[in-house]
Amino acid sequence: MSCEADNKDEKMDKSNKQKVVELLKSIETGAQEPVAYINPEKYIQHNQAVADGLAGFGAALGALAEVATKDPSMAPKVSTVRVFEDGDFVITHTDYNFFGPKIGIDIFRFEDGLIVEHWDNLQAKVAETASGRSQIDGPTEVQNLELTGANKTLIKGLLDDVFFGANPDKITDYISTEQYDQHNPGVKDGLAGLGEALTALAEAGMPMVYEKNHAIFGEGNFVVSISEGIFMKEKVSFYDIFRIENGKVVEHWDTIEKIIPDAEAINTNGKFNF
């Protein structure tokens, strides 16, 4: 067997999670090998600021390198903290320096062991949060794989009843009254903290409104929901990560990103389209 065939087999032996983590890290290191995890014939891009295909991915990295050359503080850094897998999808939660410090939630879709599609949501890091927690710290270990389906159903109910307003009084059916650790920069811990933040936004004439859910992914005790709506009077994408214990949500992370009008987007694939 040739060395080339050996290298191909080694790449295919890696898990999809490993491939994604290595690909993201290559943004920092410049390693070329992980690019081979992307299907060169099909790479559908949903980041509205990046063009389709490997060419678009390469152009984004080139622009990043150019910025870093002019300002070393902008050199790319990538630390992936959480990784989840749901069927053909891998979801990551990453601490970036990507055109500035950001927290990102990325979603990759695989076909035959190669990445064929990518979505993401990026939000600027802040120095201080309302809860005192960072936007990305907290537990990372995936547990209770046998509860994946039940936990995804729980979050579907939370979205329908609370986020979309069908039965908001049922919030304690979904979120723990004893522990609700919050990583959203503007929200304090607990149900009281959530209520205080939502009330303040509403009173300021800028209510947070969830309008549509596009996807729910989960692995064990972690569930990720992808939605769109209104925040600070702008059309946004909501990526929410929930951690569940004993049938209740006990922790929440998120990223919120403004949706670019289609006419201004670099590609025509849309922000969602799962």
Short mmCIF file of C-alpha atoms in Angstrom, two decimals:
data_model
loop_
_atom_site.label_atom_id
_atom_site.label_comp_id
_atom_site.label_asym_id
_atom_site.label_seq_id
_atom_site.Cartn_x
_atom_site.Cartn_y
_atom_site.Cartn_z
CA MET A 1 0.00 0.00 0.00
CA SER A 2 1.37 3.43 -0.90
CA CYS A 3 2.12 6.17 1.63
CA GLU A 4 -0.59 8.27 -0.02
CA ALA A 5 -3.14 5.52 0.60
CA ASP A 6 -1.95 5.14 4.19
CA ASN A 7 -2.44 8.87 4.79
CA LYS A 8 -5.92 8.72 3.28
CA ASP A 9 -6.89 5.80 5.53
CA GLU A 10 -5.51 7.61 8.57
CA LYS A 11 -7.62 10.67 7.79
CA MET A 12 -10.75 8.59 7.35
CA ASP A 13 -10.10 6.73 10.63
CA LYS A 14 -10.42 9.95 12.58
CA SER A 15 -13.79 10.80 14.05
CA ASN A 16 -15.79 13.65 12.57
CA LYS A 17 -15.32 15.49 15.86
CA GLN A 18 -11.53 15.21 15.55
CA LYS A 19 -11.61 16.42 11.95
CA VAL A 20 -13.57 19.53 12.87
CA VAL A 21 -11.37 20.39 15.86
CA GLU A 22 -8.23 20.00 13.70
CA LEU A 23 -9.72 22.09 10.90
CA LEU A 24 -10.61 24.91 13.26
CA LYS A 25 -7.18 24.80 14.92
CA SER A 26 -5.56 25.10 11.50
CA ILE A 27 -6.95 28.64 11.31
CA GLU A 28 -4.45 29.45 14.07
CA THR A 29 -1.56 27.18 13.14
CA GLY A 30 -1.70 27.39 9.35
CA ALA A 31 -1.56 23.58 9.08
CA GLN A 32 -2.56 22.48 5.58
CA GLU A 33 -3.53 18.85 6.23
CA PRO A 34 -6.97 19.47 7.84
CA VAL A 35 -8.21 21.22 4.70
CA ALA A 36 -8.41 17.70 3.23
CA TYR A 37 -11.39 17.06 5.54
CA ILE A 38 -13.44 19.42 3.34
CA ASN A 39 -15.02 17.99 0.19
CA PRO A 40 -13.26 19.95 -2.59
CA GLU A 41 -16.23 19.48 -4.94
CA LYS A 42 -18.93 20.52 -2.49
CA TYR A 43 -18.59 22.95 0.42
CA ILE A 44 -21.75 24.96 1.03
CA GLN A 45 -21.07 28.05 3.11
CA HIS A 46 -23.70 29.78 5.28
CA ASN A 47 -21.43 32.36 6.92
CA GLN A 48 -22.77 35.35 5.05
CA ALA A 49 -19.36 37.05 4.87
CA VAL A 50 -17.56 34.11 3.23
CA ALA A 51 -17.82 32.83 -0.33
CA ASP A 52 -18.73 29.24 -1.18
CA GLY A 53 -16.30 26.38 -1.53
CA LEU A 54 -12.65 25.88 -0.69
CA ALA A 55 -11.85 29.09 -2.55
CA GLY A 56 -14.06 31.06 -0.19
CA PHE A 57 -12.52 29.39 2.86
CA GLY A 58 -9.04 30.18 1.54
CA ALA A 59 -9.93 33.80 0.80
CA ALA A 60 -11.20 34.29 4.35
CA LEU A 61 -7.96 32.88 5.78
CA GLY A 62 -5.97 35.13 3.45
CA ALA A 63 -7.84 38.21 4.64
CA LEU A 64 -7.28 37.15 8.25
CA ALA A 65 -3.54 36.76 7.65
CA GLU A 66 -3.37 40.19 6.03
CA VAL A 67 -5.05 41.83 9.01
CA ALA A 68 -2.74 40.00 11.43
CA THR A 69 0.33 41.17 9.50
CA LYS A 70 -0.70 44.78 10.02
CA ASP A 71 -1.76 44.26 13.65
CA PRO A 72 -0.19 41.31 15.55
CA SER A 73 -2.90 41.51 18.21
CA MET A 74 -5.30 40.29 15.52
CA ALA A 75 -3.35 37.06 14.94
CA PRO A 76 -5.87 34.19 14.82
CA LYS A 77 -6.35 32.08 17.94
CA VAL A 78 -8.65 29.08 18.21
CA SER A 79 -9.57 27.17 21.37
CA THR A 80 -12.47 24.77 20.91
CA VAL A 81 -14.06 24.12 24.30
CA ARG A 82 -17.11 21.97 23.49
CA VAL A 83 -17.82 19.49 20.69
CA PHE A 84 -21.14 17.71 20.08
CA GLU A 85 -22.20 15.24 17.41
CA ASP A 86 -25.69 14.53 16.15
CA GLY A 87 -25.83 12.19 13.16
CA ASP A 88 -23.97 13.81 10.25
CA PHE A 89 -23.60 17.11 12.15
CA VAL A 90 -20.77 18.26 14.42
CA ILE A 91 -21.30 21.34 16.57
CA THR A 92 -18.43 23.24 18.23
CA HIS A 93 -18.24 25.99 20.85
CA THR A 94 -15.03 27.94 20.38
CA ASP A 95 -13.07 30.82 21.86
CA TYR A 96 -11.68 32.72 18.86
CA ASN A 97 -9.51 35.60 17.92
CA PHE A 98 -11.03 35.88 14.45
CA PHE A 99 -10.95 39.47 13.24
CA GLY A 100 -11.04 40.29 16.96
CA PRO A 101 -11.97 38.30 20.09
CA LYS A 102 -15.17 36.35 19.57
CA ILE A 103 -17.14 33.38 20.81
CA GLY A 104 -18.35 31.12 18.02
CA ILE A 105 -20.76 28.24 17.63
CA ASP A 106 -20.05 26.37 14.39
CA ILE A 107 -22.02 23.57 12.72
CA PHE A 108 -20.50 21.25 10.12
CA ARG A 109 -22.36 18.66 8.04
CA PHE A 110 -20.54 15.56 6.80
CA GLU A 111 -21.12 13.25 3.85
CA ASP A 112 -18.94 10.15 3.45
CA GLY A 113 -16.44 11.38 6.01
CA LEU A 114 -15.95 14.82 4.46
CA ILE A 115 -17.33 18.25 5.40
CA VAL A 116 -19.83 19.49 2.83
CA GLU A 117 -21.62 22.33 4.65
CA HIS A 118 -20.94 24.93 7.35
CA TRP A 119 -23.00 27.31 9.47
CA ASP A 120 -21.85 29.56 12.32
CA ASN A 121 -22.78 32.33 14.71
CA LEU A 122 -20.13 34.69 16.08
CA GLN A 123 -20.43 37.21 18.89
CA ALA A 124 -17.85 39.62 20.29
CA LYS A 125 -16.32 38.74 23.65
CA VAL A 126 -16.95 41.10 26.53
CA ALA A 127 -14.72 41.95 29.50
CA GLU A 128 -17.47 41.57 32.11
CA THR A 129 -20.76 39.67 32.18
CA ALA A 130 -23.82 40.17 34.35
CA SER A 131 -23.35 36.78 36.02
CA GLY A 132 -19.59 37.04 36.48
CA ARG A 133 -19.13 33.93 34.33
CA SER A 134 -17.35 34.03 31.00
CA GLN A 135 -19.22 33.45 27.75
CA ILE A 136 -17.68 30.00 27.35
CA ASP A 137 -16.57 28.53 30.71
CA GLY A 138 -18.37 25.75 32.55
CA PRO A 139 -18.76 21.97 32.11
CA THR A 140 -17.73 20.42 28.80
CA GLU A 141 -18.15 16.66 29.23
CA VAL A 142 -20.94 15.02 27.25
CA GLN A 143 -22.89 12.67 29.52
CA ASN A 144 -26.13 10.64 29.51
CA LEU A 145 -26.10 9.72 25.83
CA GLU A 146 -29.21 7.62 26.37
CA LEU A 147 -31.15 10.81 27.19
CA THR A 148 -30.31 12.63 23.94
CA GLY A 149 -33.79 12.20 22.48
CA ALA A 150 -35.59 13.16 25.69
CA ASN A 151 -33.40 16.23 26.14
CA LYS A 152 -34.01 17.40 22.57
CA THR A 153 -37.74 17.01 23.20
CA LEU A 154 -37.40 19.05 26.39
CA ILE A 155 -35.78 21.93 24.49
CA LYS A 156 -38.40 21.73 21.75
CA GLY A 157 -41.01 22.21 24.47
CA LEU A 158 -39.07 25.09 26.02
CA LEU A 159 -38.88 26.84 22.67
CA ASP A 160 -42.57 26.33 21.88
CA ASP A 161 -44.00 27.16 25.29
CA VAL A 162 -41.60 29.82 26.57
CA PHE A 163 -39.47 31.29 23.79
CA PHE A 164 -42.34 31.40 21.28
CA GLY A 165 -44.90 32.21 23.97
CA ALA A 166 -47.46 29.40 23.74
CA ASN A 167 -47.43 28.74 27.50
CA PRO A 168 -44.81 30.99 29.18
CA ASP A 169 -46.02 30.09 32.68
CA LYS A 170 -44.63 26.58 32.10
CA ILE A 171 -41.04 27.85 32.26
CA THR A 172 -40.35 25.90 35.48
CA ASP A 173 -41.29 22.70 33.64
CA TYR A 174 -38.15 23.21 31.60
CA ILE A 175 -35.66 25.35 33.54
CA SER A 176 -34.50 24.45 37.05
CA THR A 177 -35.61 26.76 39.84
CA GLU A 178 -32.54 25.75 41.87
CA GLN A 179 -29.74 26.22 39.34
CA TYR A 180 -29.63 28.15 36.09
CA ASP A 181 -26.04 29.17 35.34
CA GLN A 182 -26.04 31.91 32.74
CA HIS A 183 -23.32 32.82 30.22
CA ASN A 184 -25.20 35.39 28.16
CA PRO A 185 -23.23 38.62 28.81
CA GLY A 186 -26.28 40.65 29.81
CA VAL A 187 -28.19 38.16 31.97
CA LYS A 188 -27.64 37.24 35.62
CA ASP A 189 -27.89 33.71 36.99
CA GLY A 190 -31.20 32.06 37.81
CA LEU A 191 -34.74 32.48 36.58
CA ALA A 192 -34.89 35.81 38.40
CA GLY A 193 -31.93 37.06 36.39
CA LEU A 194 -33.54 35.96 33.14
CA GLY A 195 -36.82 37.66 34.04
CA GLU A 196 -35.05 40.86 35.04
CA ALA A 197 -33.16 41.05 31.73
CA LEU A 198 -36.22 40.34 29.58
CA THR A 199 -38.30 42.88 31.50
CA ALA A 200 -35.63 45.56 31.08
CA LEU A 201 -35.49 44.98 27.32
CA ALA A 202 -39.27 45.12 27.01
CA GLU A 203 -39.51 48.31 29.07
CA ALA A 204 -36.84 49.89 26.86
CA GLY A 205 -38.99 49.11 23.82
CA MET A 206 -36.53 46.49 22.58
CA PRO A 207 -38.03 43.10 23.45
CA MET A 208 -36.14 39.93 22.57
CA VAL A 209 -38.39 38.02 20.18
CA TYR A 210 -37.89 34.47 18.91
CA GLU A 211 -39.72 34.10 15.59
CA LYS A 212 -38.70 30.74 14.12
CA ASN A 213 -36.66 27.68 15.08
CA HIS A 214 -34.59 26.14 12.29
CA ALA A 215 -32.85 23.20 13.94
CA ILE A 216 -32.27 21.37 17.22
CA PHE A 217 -29.16 19.25 17.72
CA GLY A 218 -28.19 17.27 20.78
CA GLU A 219 -25.75 14.84 22.30
CA GLY A 220 -26.46 13.57 25.79
CA ASN A 221 -26.85 16.38 28.31
CA PHE A 222 -26.21 19.17 25.77
CA VAL A 223 -28.74 20.50 23.27
CA VAL A 224 -28.18 23.26 20.69
CA SER A 225 -31.02 25.22 19.11
CA ILE A 226 -30.77 27.45 16.04
CA SER A 227 -33.41 30.16 15.74
CA GLU A 228 -34.05 33.58 14.28
CA GLY A 229 -35.79 36.62 15.67
CA ILE A 230 -35.38 40.20 16.83
CA PHE A 231 -32.86 41.58 19.33
CA MET A 232 -32.13 45.25 19.94
CA LYS A 233 -34.52 46.00 17.07
CA GLU A 234 -32.39 44.05 14.60
CA LYS A 235 -32.96 40.79 12.78
CA VAL A 236 -30.66 38.22 14.38
CA SER A 237 -29.71 34.58 14.56
CA PHE A 238 -29.90 32.93 18.00
CA TYR A 239 -27.63 29.95 18.68
CA ASP A 240 -28.41 28.58 22.16
CA ILE A 241 -26.61 25.79 24.04
CA PHE A 242 -28.44 24.21 26.97
CA ARG A 243 -27.06 21.79 29.56
CA ILE A 244 -29.63 19.50 31.15
CA GLU A 245 -29.56 17.65 34.47
CA ASN A 246 -32.40 15.54 35.87
CA GLY A 247 -34.81 16.65 33.19
CA LYS A 248 -34.29 20.41 33.62
CA VAL A 249 -32.06 23.04 32.02
CA VAL A 250 -29.35 24.07 34.49
CA GLU A 251 -26.99 26.07 32.26
CA HIS A 252 -27.13 28.23 29.14
CA TRP A 253 -24.65 29.64 26.65
CA ASP A 254 -25.45 31.55 23.47
CA THR A 255 -24.25 33.65 20.59
CA ILE A 256 -26.37 36.28 18.89
CA GLU A 257 -25.41 37.59 15.45
CA LYS A 258 -27.04 40.16 13.18
CA ILE A 259 -28.39 38.69 9.94
CA ILE A 260 -27.07 40.42 6.84
CA PRO A 261 -29.68 41.23 4.16
CA ASP A 262 -29.46 38.73 1.30
CA ALA A 263 -28.42 41.50 -1.11
CA GLU A 264 -25.32 42.18 1.00
CA ALA A 265 -24.28 38.56 1.61
CA ILE A 266 -21.20 37.12 -0.11
CA ASN A 267 -22.98 33.82 -0.88
CA THR A 268 -26.58 32.98 -1.76
CA ASN A 269 -27.08 30.03 0.63
CA GLY A 270 -28.90 31.89 3.40
CA LYS A 271 -28.08 32.02 7.08
CA PHE A 272 -30.09 28.85 7.86
CA ASN A 273 -31.47 26.37 5.29
CA PHE A 274 -30.77 23.20 7.29
#
